[in-house]
Amino acid sequence: QVQLVESGGGLVQAGGSLRLSCAATGRTFSNYAMGWFRQAPGKERDFVAVITWYGTNTYYADSVKGRFTISRDNAKNTVYLQMNSLKPEDTAVYYCAAAQAAGLPRAATSYSYWGQGTPVTVSS
């Protein structure tokens, strides 16, 4: 079992930055690929970014590529999402998730554990 708790969301103006954190407890954190997803009001949950077990590889949705950076610190059992140049369309609840996978899973169904989400609002 893995428990995930996100933090760092909030209200920011367009063009600003936020850093989300996801703290994991439970099973060995480094055995999991970690992903970030987001869900805007009335929309489906969308993939944002993923990082492999040891942080050597990452993959991003086209909509955030070049603006967001995912990273992890296995010693602290924490994964981060640095979000720069935020746009109003980035407004959503952001979720971190853990997948017992060696690659870069992008489908939500690949993830076994989810956090409760942290809201991000970008004002124009």
PDB file of C-alpha atoms in Angstrom:
ATOM      1  CA  GLN A   1       0.000   0.000   0.000  1.00  0.00           C
ATOM      2  CA  VAL A   2       1.191   3.514  -0.841  1.00  0.00           C
ATOM      3  CA  GLN A   3      -0.315   6.674   0.586  1.00  0.00           C
ATOM      4  CA  LEU A   4       0.130   9.916  -1.346  1.00  0.00           C
ATOM      5  CA  VAL A   5      -0.442  13.448  -0.091  1.00  0.00           C
ATOM      6  CA  GLU A   6      -0.174  16.443  -2.425  1.00  0.00           C
ATOM      7  CA  SER A   7       0.537  20.008  -1.384  1.00  0.00           C
ATOM      8  CA  GLY A   8       1.542  23.310  -2.910  1.00  0.00           C
ATOM      9  CA  GLY A   9      -1.551  24.228  -4.858  1.00  0.00           C
ATOM     10  CA  GLY A  10      -3.118  27.658  -4.717  1.00  0.00           C
ATOM     11  CA  LEU A  11      -4.070  30.784  -6.601  1.00  0.00           C
ATOM     12  CA  VAL A  12      -1.547  32.371  -8.949  1.00  0.00           C
ATOM     13  CA  GLN A  13      -1.666  34.935 -11.729  1.00  0.00           C
ATOM     14  CA  ALA A  14      -1.049  33.965 -15.324  1.00  0.00           C
ATOM     15  CA  GLY A  15       2.669  33.811 -16.001  1.00  0.00           C
ATOM     16  CA  GLY A  16       3.450  32.841 -12.448  1.00  0.00           C
ATOM     17  CA  SER A  17       4.880  29.655 -10.953  1.00  0.00           C
ATOM     18  CA  LEU A  18       3.949  27.025  -8.418  1.00  0.00           C
ATOM     19  CA  ARG A  19       5.693  23.907  -7.159  1.00  0.00           C
ATOM     20  CA  LEU A  20       3.554  20.964  -6.205  1.00  0.00           C
ATOM     21  CA  SER A  21       4.843  18.267  -3.878  1.00  0.00           C
ATOM     22  CA  CYS A  22       3.626  14.730  -3.348  1.00  0.00           C
ATOM     23  CA  ALA A  23       4.799  12.908  -0.236  1.00  0.00           C
ATOM     24  CA  ALA A  24       4.573   9.121  -0.254  1.00  0.00           C
ATOM     25  CA  THR A  25       4.433   6.698   2.633  1.00  0.00           C
ATOM     26  CA  GLY A  26       4.098   2.946   2.696  1.00  0.00           C
ATOM     27  CA  ARG A  27       5.894   0.619   0.327  1.00  0.00           C
ATOM     28  CA  THR A  28       9.254   1.344  -1.204  1.00  0.00           C
ATOM     29  CA  PHE A  29       8.730   4.591  -3.061  1.00  0.00           C
ATOM     30  CA  SER A  30      11.533   4.045  -5.515  1.00  0.00           C
ATOM     31  CA  ASN A  31       9.810   0.967  -6.963  1.00  0.00           C
ATOM     32  CA  TYR A  32       7.076   3.085  -8.510  1.00  0.00           C
ATOM     33  CA  ALA A  33       6.810   5.311 -11.530  1.00  0.00           C
ATOM     34  CA  MET A  34       5.197   8.540 -10.378  1.00  0.00           C
ATOM     35  CA  GLY A  35       2.798  10.595 -12.420  1.00  0.00           C
ATOM     36  CA  TRP A  36       0.880  13.836 -12.211  1.00  0.00           C
ATOM     37  CA  PHE A  37      -2.614  14.193 -13.607  1.00  0.00           C
ATOM     38  CA  ARG A  38      -5.101  17.033 -13.552  1.00  0.00           C
ATOM     39  CA  GLN A  39      -8.844  17.407 -13.755  1.00  0.00           C
ATOM     40  CA  ALA A  40     -10.563  20.651 -14.653  1.00  0.00           C
ATOM     41  CA  PRO A  41     -14.217  21.217 -13.697  1.00  0.00           C
ATOM     42  CA  GLY A  42     -16.522  19.211 -15.924  1.00  0.00           C
ATOM     43  CA  LYS A  43     -13.649  17.506 -17.734  1.00  0.00           C
ATOM     44  CA  GLU A  44     -11.898  14.159 -17.619  1.00  0.00           C
ATOM     45  CA  ARG A  45      -8.711  13.535 -15.697  1.00  0.00           C
ATOM     46  CA  ASP A  46      -5.771  14.189 -18.008  1.00  0.00           C
ATOM     47  CA  PHE A  47      -2.174  13.042 -17.930  1.00  0.00           C
ATOM     48  CA  VAL A  48       0.391  15.775 -17.199  1.00  0.00           C
ATOM     49  CA  ALA A  49       3.791  14.196 -16.560  1.00  0.00           C
ATOM     50  CA  VAL A  50       5.494  10.995 -15.427  1.00  0.00           C
ATOM     51  CA  ILE A  51       8.918  10.063 -14.102  1.00  0.00           C
ATOM     52  CA  THR A  52      10.517   6.628 -13.935  1.00  0.00           C
ATOM     53  CA  TRP A  53      11.574   4.759 -10.823  1.00  0.00           C
ATOM     54  CA  TYR A  54      15.002   6.356 -10.534  1.00  0.00           C
ATOM     55  CA  GLY A  55      14.183   9.658 -12.164  1.00  0.00           C
ATOM     56  CA  THR A  56      16.261   9.012 -15.261  1.00  0.00           C
ATOM     57  CA  ASN A  57      13.421   9.464 -17.719  1.00  0.00           C
ATOM     58  CA  THR A  58      10.417  11.753 -17.942  1.00  0.00           C
ATOM     59  CA  TYR A  59       7.520  12.347 -20.295  1.00  0.00           C
ATOM     60  CA  TYR A  60       5.152  15.307 -20.573  1.00  0.00           C
ATOM     61  CA  ALA A  61       1.837  16.112 -22.139  1.00  0.00           C
ATOM     62  CA  ASP A  62       2.262  18.443 -25.092  1.00  0.00           C
ATOM     63  CA  SER A  63       0.231  21.112 -23.316  1.00  0.00           C
ATOM     64  CA  VAL A  64       2.815  21.476 -20.536  1.00  0.00           C
ATOM     65  CA  LYS A  65       6.051  20.578 -22.290  1.00  0.00           C
ATOM     66  CA  GLY A  66       8.681  23.261 -21.761  1.00  0.00           C
ATOM     67  CA  ARG A  67       6.764  24.824 -18.864  1.00  0.00           C
ATOM     68  CA  PHE A  68       6.439  22.030 -16.284  1.00  0.00           C
ATOM     69  CA  THR A  69       9.192  19.874 -14.803  1.00  0.00           C
ATOM     70  CA  ILE A  70       8.678  16.661 -12.865  1.00  0.00           C
ATOM     71  CA  SER A  71      11.347  15.438 -10.466  1.00  0.00           C
ATOM     72  CA  ARG A  72      11.664  13.100  -7.534  1.00  0.00           C
ATOM     73  CA  ASP A  73      13.760  12.660  -4.414  1.00  0.00           C
ATOM     74  CA  ASN A  74      13.614   9.018  -3.387  1.00  0.00           C
ATOM     75  CA  ALA A  75      15.495   9.754  -0.154  1.00  0.00           C
ATOM     76  CA  LYS A  76      12.593  12.008   0.848  1.00  0.00           C
ATOM     77  CA  ASN A  77       9.891   9.855  -0.768  1.00  0.00           C
ATOM     78  CA  THR A  78       8.676  12.931  -2.591  1.00  0.00           C
ATOM     79  CA  VAL A  79       7.865  13.813  -6.180  1.00  0.00           C
ATOM     80  CA  TYR A  80       7.594  17.381  -7.403  1.00  0.00           C
ATOM     81  CA  LEU A  81       5.944  19.251 -10.228  1.00  0.00           C
ATOM     82  CA  GLN A  82       7.477  22.641 -10.947  1.00  0.00           C
ATOM     83  CA  MET A  83       5.011  24.677 -12.971  1.00  0.00           C
ATOM     84  CA  ASN A  84       6.206  27.826 -14.723  1.00  0.00           C
ATOM     85  CA  SER A  85       4.536  30.237 -17.141  1.00  0.00           C
ATOM     86  CA  LEU A  86       1.154  29.185 -15.870  1.00  0.00           C
ATOM     87  CA  LYS A  87      -1.910  29.820 -18.002  1.00  0.00           C
ATOM     88  CA  PRO A  88      -5.596  30.038 -17.051  1.00  0.00           C
ATOM     89  CA  GLU A  89      -6.151  26.735 -18.868  1.00  0.00           C
ATOM     90  CA  ASP A  90      -3.838  25.065 -16.323  1.00  0.00           C
ATOM     91  CA  THR A  91      -6.536  25.585 -13.698  1.00  0.00           C
ATOM     92  CA  ALA A  92      -7.480  22.168 -12.307  1.00  0.00           C
ATOM     93  CA  VAL A  93      -7.158  19.840  -9.374  1.00  0.00           C
ATOM     94  CA  TYR A  94      -3.762  18.176  -9.633  1.00  0.00           C
ATOM     95  CA  TYR A  95      -3.286  14.597  -8.532  1.00  0.00           C
ATOM     96  CA  CYS A  96      -0.156  12.553  -8.073  1.00  0.00           C
ATOM     97  CA  ALA A  97      -0.270   8.824  -8.622  1.00  0.00           C
ATOM     98  CA  ALA A  98       1.985   5.784  -8.300  1.00  0.00           C
ATOM     99  CA  ALA A  99       2.323   2.963 -10.815  1.00  0.00           C
ATOM    100  CA  GLN A 100       4.245  -0.232 -10.271  1.00  0.00           C
ATOM    101  CA  ALA A 101       5.757  -0.001 -13.722  1.00  0.00           C
ATOM    102  CA  ALA A 102       9.249   0.239 -15.129  1.00  0.00           C
ATOM    103  CA  GLY A 103       8.401   2.574 -17.973  1.00  0.00           C
ATOM    104  CA  LEU A 104       6.504   5.823 -18.422  1.00  0.00           C
ATOM    105  CA  PRO A 105       2.823   4.981 -18.072  1.00  0.00           C
ATOM    106  CA  ARG A 106       0.441   7.669 -19.270  1.00  0.00           C
ATOM    107  CA  ALA A 107      -2.933   6.002 -18.835  1.00  0.00           C
ATOM    108  CA  ALA A 108      -4.687   6.639 -15.548  1.00  0.00           C
ATOM    109  CA  THR A 109      -5.636   2.968 -15.438  1.00  0.00           C
ATOM    110  CA  SER A 110      -1.951   2.066 -15.071  1.00  0.00           C
ATOM    111  CA  TYR A 111      -1.797   3.746 -11.668  1.00  0.00           C
ATOM    112  CA  SER A 112      -2.739   1.890  -8.515  1.00  0.00           C
ATOM    113  CA  TYR A 113      -2.471   4.649  -5.929  1.00  0.00           C
ATOM    114  CA  TRP A 114      -3.735   8.226  -5.972  1.00  0.00           C
ATOM    115  CA  GLY A 115      -3.525  11.252  -3.755  1.00  0.00           C
ATOM    116  CA  GLN A 116      -6.488  13.384  -2.781  1.00  0.00           C
ATOM    117  CA  GLY A 117      -5.545  16.218  -5.118  1.00  0.00           C
ATOM    118  CA  THR A 118      -4.479  19.821  -4.678  1.00  0.00           C
ATOM    119  CA  PRO A 119      -6.293  22.665  -6.468  1.00  0.00           C
ATOM    120  CA  VAL A 120      -4.495  25.089  -8.738  1.00  0.00           C
ATOM    121  CA  THR A 121      -6.214  28.234  -9.967  1.00  0.00           C
ATOM    122  CA  VAL A 122      -4.568  30.512 -12.516  1.00  0.00           C
ATOM    123  CA  SER A 123      -6.167  33.901 -12.913  1.00  0.00           C
ATOM    124  CA  SER A 124      -5.930  35.937 -16.098  1.00  0.00           C
TER     125      SER A 124
END
